[in-house]
Coordinates of C-alpha atoms and ligand atoms in Angstrom, one line a residue:
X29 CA 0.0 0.0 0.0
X30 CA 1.6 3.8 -0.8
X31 CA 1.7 6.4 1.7
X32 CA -0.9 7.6 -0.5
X33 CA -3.5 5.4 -0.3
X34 CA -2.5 5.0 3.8
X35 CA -4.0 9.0 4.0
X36 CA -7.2 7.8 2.1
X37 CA -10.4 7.7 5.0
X38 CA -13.9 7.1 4.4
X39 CA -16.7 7.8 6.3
X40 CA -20.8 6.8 5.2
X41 CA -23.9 8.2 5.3
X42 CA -26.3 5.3 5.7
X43 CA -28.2 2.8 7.5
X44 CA -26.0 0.7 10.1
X45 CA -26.6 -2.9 9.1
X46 CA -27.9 -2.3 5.2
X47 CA -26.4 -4.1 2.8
X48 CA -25.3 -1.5 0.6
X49 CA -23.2 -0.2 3.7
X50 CA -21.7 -3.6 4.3
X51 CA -20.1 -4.5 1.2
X52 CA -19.0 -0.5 0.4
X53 CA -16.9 -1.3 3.7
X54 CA -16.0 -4.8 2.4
X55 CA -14.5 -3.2 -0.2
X56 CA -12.4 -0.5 1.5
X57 CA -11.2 -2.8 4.0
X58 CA -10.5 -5.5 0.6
X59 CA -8.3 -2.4 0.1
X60 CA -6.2 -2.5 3.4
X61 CA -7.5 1.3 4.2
X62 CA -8.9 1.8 7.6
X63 CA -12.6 0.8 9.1
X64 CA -15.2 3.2 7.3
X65 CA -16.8 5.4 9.9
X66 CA -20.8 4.6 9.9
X67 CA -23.0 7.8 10.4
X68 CA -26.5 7.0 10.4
X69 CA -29.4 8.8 8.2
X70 CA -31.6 8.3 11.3
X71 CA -29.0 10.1 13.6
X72 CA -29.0 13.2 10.6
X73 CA -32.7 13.0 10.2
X74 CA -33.2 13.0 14.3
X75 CA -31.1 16.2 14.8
X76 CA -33.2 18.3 12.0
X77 CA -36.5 17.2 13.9
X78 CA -35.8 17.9 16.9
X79 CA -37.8 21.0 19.3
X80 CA -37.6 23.7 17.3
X81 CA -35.7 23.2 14.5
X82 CA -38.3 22.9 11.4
X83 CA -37.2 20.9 7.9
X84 CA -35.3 23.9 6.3
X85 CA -32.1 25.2 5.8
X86 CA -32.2 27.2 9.0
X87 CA -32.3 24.3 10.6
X88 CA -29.5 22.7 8.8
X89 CA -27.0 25.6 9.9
X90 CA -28.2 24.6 13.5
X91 CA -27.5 21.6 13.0
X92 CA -24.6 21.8 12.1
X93 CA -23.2 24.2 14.9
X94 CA -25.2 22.8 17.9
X95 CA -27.1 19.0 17.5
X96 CA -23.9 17.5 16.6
X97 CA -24.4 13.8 14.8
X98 CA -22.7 10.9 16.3
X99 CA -19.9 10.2 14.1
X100 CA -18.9 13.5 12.4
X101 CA -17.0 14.5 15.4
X102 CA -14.7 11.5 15.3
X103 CA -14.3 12.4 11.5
X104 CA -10.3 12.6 10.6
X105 CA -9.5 15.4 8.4
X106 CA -9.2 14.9 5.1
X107 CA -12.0 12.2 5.5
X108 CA -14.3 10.9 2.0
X109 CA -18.0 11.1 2.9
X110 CA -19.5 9.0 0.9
X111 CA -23.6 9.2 0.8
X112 CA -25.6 6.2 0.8
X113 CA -28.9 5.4 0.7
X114 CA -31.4 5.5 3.5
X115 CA -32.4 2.3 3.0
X116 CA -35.2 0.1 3.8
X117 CA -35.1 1.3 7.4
X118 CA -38.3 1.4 9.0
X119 CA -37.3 4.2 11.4
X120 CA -35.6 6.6 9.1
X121 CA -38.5 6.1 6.6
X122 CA -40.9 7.1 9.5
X123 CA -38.8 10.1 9.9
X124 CA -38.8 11.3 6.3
X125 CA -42.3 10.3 5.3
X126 CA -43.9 11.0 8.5
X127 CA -45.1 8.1 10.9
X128 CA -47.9 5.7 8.8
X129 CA -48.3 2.3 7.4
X130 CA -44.2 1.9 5.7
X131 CA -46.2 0.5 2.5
X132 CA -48.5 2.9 1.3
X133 CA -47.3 4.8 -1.3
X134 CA -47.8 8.2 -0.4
X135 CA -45.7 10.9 1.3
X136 CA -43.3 11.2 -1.4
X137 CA -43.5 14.8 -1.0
X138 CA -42.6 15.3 2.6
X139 CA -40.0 12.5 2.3
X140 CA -38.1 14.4 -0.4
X141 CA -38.5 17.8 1.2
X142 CA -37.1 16.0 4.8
X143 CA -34.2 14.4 2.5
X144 CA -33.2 17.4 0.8
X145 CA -32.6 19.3 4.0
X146 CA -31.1 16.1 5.6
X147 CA -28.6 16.3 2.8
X148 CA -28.0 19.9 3.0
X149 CA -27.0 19.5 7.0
X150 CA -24.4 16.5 5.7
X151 CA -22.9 18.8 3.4
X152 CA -22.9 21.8 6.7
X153 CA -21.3 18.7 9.3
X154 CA -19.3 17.8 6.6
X155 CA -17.4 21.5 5.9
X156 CA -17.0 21.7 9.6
X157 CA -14.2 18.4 9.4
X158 CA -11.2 20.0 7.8
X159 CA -10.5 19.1 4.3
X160 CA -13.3 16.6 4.6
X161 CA -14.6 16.0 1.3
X162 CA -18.0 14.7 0.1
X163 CA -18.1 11.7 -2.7
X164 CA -21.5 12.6 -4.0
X165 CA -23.5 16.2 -4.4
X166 CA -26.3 16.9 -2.6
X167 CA -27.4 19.2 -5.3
X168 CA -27.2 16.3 -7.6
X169 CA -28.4 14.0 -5.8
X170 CA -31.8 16.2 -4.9
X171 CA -32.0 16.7 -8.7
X172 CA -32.2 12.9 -9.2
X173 CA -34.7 12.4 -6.6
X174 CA -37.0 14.8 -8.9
X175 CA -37.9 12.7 -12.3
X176 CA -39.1 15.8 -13.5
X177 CA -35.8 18.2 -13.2
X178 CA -33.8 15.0 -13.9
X179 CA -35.7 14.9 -17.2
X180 CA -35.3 18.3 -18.1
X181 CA -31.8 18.2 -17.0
X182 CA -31.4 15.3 -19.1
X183 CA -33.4 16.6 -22.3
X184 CA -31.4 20.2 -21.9
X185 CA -27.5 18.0 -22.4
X186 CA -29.4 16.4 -25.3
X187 CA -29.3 13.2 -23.7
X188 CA -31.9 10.7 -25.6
X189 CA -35.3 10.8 -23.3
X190 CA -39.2 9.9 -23.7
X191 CA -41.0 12.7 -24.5
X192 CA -42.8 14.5 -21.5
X193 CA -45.4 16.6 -20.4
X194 CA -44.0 20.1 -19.3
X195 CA -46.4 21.4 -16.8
X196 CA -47.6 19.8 -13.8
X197 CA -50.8 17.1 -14.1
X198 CA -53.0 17.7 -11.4
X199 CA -56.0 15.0 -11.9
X200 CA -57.3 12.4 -14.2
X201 CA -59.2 14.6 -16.2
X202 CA -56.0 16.8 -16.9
X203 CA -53.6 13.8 -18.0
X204 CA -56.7 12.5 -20.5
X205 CA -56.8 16.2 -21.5
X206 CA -53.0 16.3 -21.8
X207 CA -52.7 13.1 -23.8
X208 CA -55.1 13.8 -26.2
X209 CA -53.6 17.2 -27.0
X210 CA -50.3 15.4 -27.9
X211 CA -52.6 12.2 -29.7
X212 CA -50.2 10.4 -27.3
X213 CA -52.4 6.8 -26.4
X214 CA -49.8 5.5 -24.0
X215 CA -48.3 7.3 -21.1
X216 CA -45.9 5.9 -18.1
X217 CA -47.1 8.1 -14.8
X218 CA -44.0 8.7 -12.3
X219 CA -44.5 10.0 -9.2
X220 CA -42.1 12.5 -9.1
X221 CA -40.1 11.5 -6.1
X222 CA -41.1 7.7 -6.4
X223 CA -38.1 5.0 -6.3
X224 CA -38.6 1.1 -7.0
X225 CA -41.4 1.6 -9.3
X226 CA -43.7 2.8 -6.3
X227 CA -46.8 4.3 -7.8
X228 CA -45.4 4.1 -11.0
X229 CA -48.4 3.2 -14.0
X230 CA -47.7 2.3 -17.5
X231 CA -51.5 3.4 -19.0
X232 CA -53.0 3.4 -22.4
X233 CA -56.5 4.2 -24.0
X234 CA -58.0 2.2 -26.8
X235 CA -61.2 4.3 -28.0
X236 CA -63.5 4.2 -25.1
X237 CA -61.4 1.6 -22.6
X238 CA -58.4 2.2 -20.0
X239 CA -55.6 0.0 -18.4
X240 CA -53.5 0.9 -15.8
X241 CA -50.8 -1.5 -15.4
X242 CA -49.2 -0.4 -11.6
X243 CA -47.8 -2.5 -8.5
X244 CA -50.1 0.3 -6.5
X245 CA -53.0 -1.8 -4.7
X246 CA -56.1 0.5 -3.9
X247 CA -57.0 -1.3 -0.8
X248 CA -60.3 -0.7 1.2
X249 CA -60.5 3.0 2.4
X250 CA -59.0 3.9 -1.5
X251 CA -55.3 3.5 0.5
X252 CA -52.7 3.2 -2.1
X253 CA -50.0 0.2 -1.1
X254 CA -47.5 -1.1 -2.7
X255 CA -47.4 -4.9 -4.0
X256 CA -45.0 -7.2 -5.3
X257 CA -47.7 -8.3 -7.6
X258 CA -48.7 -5.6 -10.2
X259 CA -52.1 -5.6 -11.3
X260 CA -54.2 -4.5 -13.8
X261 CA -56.8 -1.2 -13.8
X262 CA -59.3 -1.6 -16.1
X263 CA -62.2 1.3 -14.4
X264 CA -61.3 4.7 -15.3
X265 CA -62.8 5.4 -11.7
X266 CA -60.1 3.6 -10.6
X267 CA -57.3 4.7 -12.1
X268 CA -58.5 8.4 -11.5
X269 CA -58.6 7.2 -7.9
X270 CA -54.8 6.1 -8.1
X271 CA -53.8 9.2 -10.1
X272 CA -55.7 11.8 -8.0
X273 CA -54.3 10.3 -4.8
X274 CA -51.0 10.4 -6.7
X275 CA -50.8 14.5 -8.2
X276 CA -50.9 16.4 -5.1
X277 CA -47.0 14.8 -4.4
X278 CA -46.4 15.6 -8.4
X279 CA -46.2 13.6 -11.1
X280 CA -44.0 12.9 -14.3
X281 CA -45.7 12.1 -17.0
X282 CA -43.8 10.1 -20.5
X283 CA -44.8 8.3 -23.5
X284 CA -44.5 4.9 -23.4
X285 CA -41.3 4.0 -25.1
X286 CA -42.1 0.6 -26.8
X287 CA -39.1 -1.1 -25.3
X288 CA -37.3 -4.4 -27.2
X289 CA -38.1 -7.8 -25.8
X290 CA -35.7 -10.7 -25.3
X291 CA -37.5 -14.1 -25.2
X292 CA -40.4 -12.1 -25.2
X293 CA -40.0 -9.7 -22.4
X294 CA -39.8 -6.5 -22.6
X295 CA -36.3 -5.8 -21.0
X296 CA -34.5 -2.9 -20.3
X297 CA -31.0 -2.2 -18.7
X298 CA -29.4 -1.2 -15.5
X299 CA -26.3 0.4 -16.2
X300 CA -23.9 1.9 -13.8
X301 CA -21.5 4.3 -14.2
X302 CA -18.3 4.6 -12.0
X303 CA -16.3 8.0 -12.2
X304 CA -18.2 8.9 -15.7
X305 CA -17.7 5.6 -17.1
X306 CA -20.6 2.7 -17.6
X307 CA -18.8 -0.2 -15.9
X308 CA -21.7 -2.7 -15.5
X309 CA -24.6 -3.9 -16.7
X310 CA -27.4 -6.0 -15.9
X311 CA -30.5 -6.7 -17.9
X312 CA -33.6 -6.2 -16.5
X313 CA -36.5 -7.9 -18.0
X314 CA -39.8 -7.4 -17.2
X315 CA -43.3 -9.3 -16.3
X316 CA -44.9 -6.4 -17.3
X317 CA -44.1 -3.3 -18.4
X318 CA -42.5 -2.7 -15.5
X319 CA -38.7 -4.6 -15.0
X320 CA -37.9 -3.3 -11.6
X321 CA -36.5 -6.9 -10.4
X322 CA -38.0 -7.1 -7.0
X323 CA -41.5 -7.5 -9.3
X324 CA -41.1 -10.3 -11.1
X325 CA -38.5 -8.8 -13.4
X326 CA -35.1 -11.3 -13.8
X327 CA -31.7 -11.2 -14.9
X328 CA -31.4 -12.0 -18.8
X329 CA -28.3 -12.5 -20.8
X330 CA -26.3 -9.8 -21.0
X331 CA -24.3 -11.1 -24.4
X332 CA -27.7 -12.2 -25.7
X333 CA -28.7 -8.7 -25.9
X334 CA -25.3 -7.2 -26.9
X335 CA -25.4 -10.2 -29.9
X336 CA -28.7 -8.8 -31.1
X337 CA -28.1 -5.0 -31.0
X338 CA -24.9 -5.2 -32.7
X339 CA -21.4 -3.1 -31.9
X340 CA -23.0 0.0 -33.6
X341 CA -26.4 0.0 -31.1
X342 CA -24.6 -1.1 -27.9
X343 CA -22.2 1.8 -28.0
X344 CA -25.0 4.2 -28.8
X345 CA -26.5 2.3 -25.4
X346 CA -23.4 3.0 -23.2
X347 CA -22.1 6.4 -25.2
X348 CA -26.2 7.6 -23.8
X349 CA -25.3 6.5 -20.3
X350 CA -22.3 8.4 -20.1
X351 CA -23.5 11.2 -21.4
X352 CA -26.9 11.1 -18.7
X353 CA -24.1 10.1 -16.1
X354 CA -22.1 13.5 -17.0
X355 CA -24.6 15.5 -15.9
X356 CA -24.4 14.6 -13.0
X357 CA -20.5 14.9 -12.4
X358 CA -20.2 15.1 -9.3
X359 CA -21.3 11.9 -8.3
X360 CA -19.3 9.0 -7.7
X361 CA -21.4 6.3 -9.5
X362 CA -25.0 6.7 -10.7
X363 CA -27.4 3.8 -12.0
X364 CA -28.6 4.9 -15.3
X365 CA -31.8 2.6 -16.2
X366 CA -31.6 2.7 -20.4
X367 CA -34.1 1.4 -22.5
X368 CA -33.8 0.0 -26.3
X369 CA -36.4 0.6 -28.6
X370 CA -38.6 -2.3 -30.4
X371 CA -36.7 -1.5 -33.4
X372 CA -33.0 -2.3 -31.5
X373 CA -31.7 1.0 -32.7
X374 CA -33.7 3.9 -30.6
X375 CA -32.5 4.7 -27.0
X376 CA -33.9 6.5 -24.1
X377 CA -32.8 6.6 -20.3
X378 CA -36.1 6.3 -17.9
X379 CA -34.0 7.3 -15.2
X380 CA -30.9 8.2 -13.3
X381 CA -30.5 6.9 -9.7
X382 CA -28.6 8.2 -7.3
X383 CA -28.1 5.0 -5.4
X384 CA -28.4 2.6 -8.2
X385 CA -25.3 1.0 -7.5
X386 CA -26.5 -2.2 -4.9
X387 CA -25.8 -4.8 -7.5
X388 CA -24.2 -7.8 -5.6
X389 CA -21.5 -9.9 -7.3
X390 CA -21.8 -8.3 -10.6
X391 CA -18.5 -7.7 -12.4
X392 CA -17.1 -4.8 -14.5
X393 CA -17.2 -4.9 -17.9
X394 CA -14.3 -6.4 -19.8
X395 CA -12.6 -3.3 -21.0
X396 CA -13.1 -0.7 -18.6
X397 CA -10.5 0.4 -15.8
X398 CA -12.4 -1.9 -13.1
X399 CA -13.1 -4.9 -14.9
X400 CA -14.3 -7.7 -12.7
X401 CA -14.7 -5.7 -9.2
X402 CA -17.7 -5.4 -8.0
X403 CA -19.5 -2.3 -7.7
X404 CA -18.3 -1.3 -4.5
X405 CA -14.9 -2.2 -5.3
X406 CA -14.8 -0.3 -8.4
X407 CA -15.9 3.1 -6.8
X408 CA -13.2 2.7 -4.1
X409 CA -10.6 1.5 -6.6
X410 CA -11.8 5.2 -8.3
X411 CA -11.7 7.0 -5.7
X412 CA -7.9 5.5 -5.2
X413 CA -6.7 6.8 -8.6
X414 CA -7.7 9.8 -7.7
X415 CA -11.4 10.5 -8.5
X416 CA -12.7 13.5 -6.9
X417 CA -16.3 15.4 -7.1
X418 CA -14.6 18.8 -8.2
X419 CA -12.6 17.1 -11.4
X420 CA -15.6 15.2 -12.0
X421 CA -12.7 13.1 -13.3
X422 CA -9.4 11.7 -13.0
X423 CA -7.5 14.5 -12.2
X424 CA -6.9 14.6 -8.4
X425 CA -7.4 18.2 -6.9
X426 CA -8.1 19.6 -3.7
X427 CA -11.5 19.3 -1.6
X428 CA -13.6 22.2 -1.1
X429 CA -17.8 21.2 0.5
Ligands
ADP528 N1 -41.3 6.1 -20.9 C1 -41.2 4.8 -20.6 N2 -41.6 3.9 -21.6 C2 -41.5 2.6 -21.3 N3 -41.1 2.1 -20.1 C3 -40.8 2.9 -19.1 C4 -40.8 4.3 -19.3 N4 -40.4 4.9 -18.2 C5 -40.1 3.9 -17.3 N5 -40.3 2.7 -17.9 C6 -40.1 1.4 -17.2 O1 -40.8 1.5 -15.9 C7 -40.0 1.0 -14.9 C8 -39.8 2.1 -13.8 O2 -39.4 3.3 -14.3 P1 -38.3 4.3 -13.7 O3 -38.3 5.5 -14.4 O4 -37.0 3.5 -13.7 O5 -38.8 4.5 -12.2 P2 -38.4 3.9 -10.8 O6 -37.7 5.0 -10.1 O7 -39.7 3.7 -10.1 O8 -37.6 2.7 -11.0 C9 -38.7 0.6 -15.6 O9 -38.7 -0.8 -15.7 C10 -38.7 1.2 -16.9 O10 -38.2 0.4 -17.9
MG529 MG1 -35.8 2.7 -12.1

């Protein structure tokens, strides 16, 4: 190991115990660098809730002088905070969604507005370690946690994306109003803040007939839950149920990008980029319209698809991720989901996630700087040739939060 790398600490923002946390310190200790220092969302969240101190950025500056969070003070200088998703924990979800069932799908609103300013007072704690230096943006990372200025941050690079409605949809009446302006027959309906396909529907109008195609279950009392089953809407009363309860936390609303199938499934692909760079790939196809794996969707053949789109159409598929992944330079890794047209030639990315990196045991692609490491690995294997958020590249410069 140089004396270098000795120097190089990290620290993460996440939930003690989450995977994603685990095998990020996996790899740094893989590494022979020193035990990451945990700090946990719930401990950040806490502090901006407490007496007194409302979600907002006047809060965050108290925060960061008075309600210290265990862990920053035990920060070396010079430390890497790296931040990492919340996670599936029930507390900290409490926190930023407010106390309720942790399934419905509501409360996307108040959960971003909570996360924004929880990210804002890790950036403050941060700035007070010396030279202390963040791996990730919260300005970025609040812009992908917005479909709709991720879209238009996207679109405005000239990176390939679905069409989109501009202004806000605030009913079922509006969307039908909206799509028929545009003679557009099939729509996908994001919730703005949504994550894991929560509350997303894929919906399209023959003549005088609907379908909704969503993992949202209107249960009695017109709750909206989520379900690892997605079902099928076929009452306009009830999908202007599910999209009412859905537009006051805002909505995206795309056309339906008729995606190519493998074996026929529709499929799409995960790709994520390390330091600029797509460096892995999985394939994601779908039950449904929807591939998000945790509903039904599986892992397909990754040289099956390659095979079929040819050299030309794969690098048009990877030279699109980088180019969504450089807007956002200042993160570390994003997960970039990328879909391929019907006719293997179109592309458009659906979305960029912040913390679309939690892809166990996959290995870089052949070719790139971290082939065969695992995602993890190949973020800290960046980071030790000298990525940092300012260069948004190789070049190794000096931190300033
Ligand atoms: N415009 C679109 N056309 C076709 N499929 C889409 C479109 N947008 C998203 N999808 C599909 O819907 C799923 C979820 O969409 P995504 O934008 O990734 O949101 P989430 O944050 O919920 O994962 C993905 O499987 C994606 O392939
Ligand atoms: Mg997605």
């Amino acid at each position: 190991m140089s004396d270098e790398q000795g120097d190089v600490r990290f620290a993460v923002v996440g939930t003690p115990g989450d995977r994603r946390v685990t095998m990020f310190r996996d790899a740094v200790l893989r590494r022979g660098l020193p035990e990451p220092v945990v700090i946990s969302w719930s401990d950040v969240l806490a502090g901006l809730l407490a007496p007194g101190h409302a979600v907002g950025e006047a809060s965050v500056e108290a925060g960061a002088q008075g309600l210290g969070v265990r862990g920053f003070e035990a920060l070396a200088p010079g430390t890497l905070v790296r931040i990492d998703s919340p996670g599936e924990d029930a507390r900290t979800d409490a926190l930023l969604r407010g106390p309720g069932d942790p399934s419905r799908v509501t409360g996307g609103a108040r959960w971003y507005r909570t996360f924004v300013a929880g990210l804002s007072r890790v950036r403050a704690l941060t700035a007070t370690v010396p030279s202390a230096c963040l791996l990730g943006d919260p300005g970025e990372i609040a812009v992908m946690f917005d479909k709709r200025l991720s879209h238009r941050r996207l679109r405005a690079a000239e990176v390939p994306v679905p069409d989109a409605l501009a202004g806000p949809v605030t009913s079922y009446d509006e969307l039908r109003e909206e799509m028929a302006r545009r003679r557009w027959t099939r729509v996908f309906v994001k919730p703005a803040h949504g994550s894991s396909a929560s509350g997303v529907i894929a919906f399209q109008v023959h003549g005088a007939r609907v379908k909704a195609v969503t993992s949202a279950d209107l249960g009695p009392g017109q709750a909206l839950h989520n379900s690892l089953r997605v079902r099928t809407y076929e009452s306009e009363d009830d999908v202007a149920t599910i999209v009412g309860a859905l537009a006051p936390e805002g909505l995206h609303v795309e056309r339906w990008f008729p995606k190519a199938s493998l074996s026929g499934r529709a499929f799409d692909l995960r790709v994520v980029c390390v330091a600029g760079t797509p460096t892995h790939v999985v394939v994601r196809l779908g039950r449904g319209p929807m591939t998000n794996l945790h509903l039904g969707g599986a892992r397909g053949d990754l040289d099956g698809v390659r095979a079929r789109l040819g050299p030309v159409a794969w690098e048009r598929v990877l030279d699109a991720c980088a180019r969504a992944a450089a807007c956002f330079p200042r993160s570390l890794a994003v997960g970039v989901d990328v879909m391929v047209g019907a006719d293997l030639r179109s592309v458009a990315i659906a979305e960029v996630n912040a913390f679309g990196d939690l892809l166990p045991g996959l290995p870089g692609l052949t070719g790139t700087p971290v082939a065969g490491l695992d995602t993890y690995a190949a973020q800290v294997a960046a980071v030790l040739d000298g990525w940092r958020p300012e260069a948004g590249g190789a070049q190794e410069t000096a931190c300033v939060t």
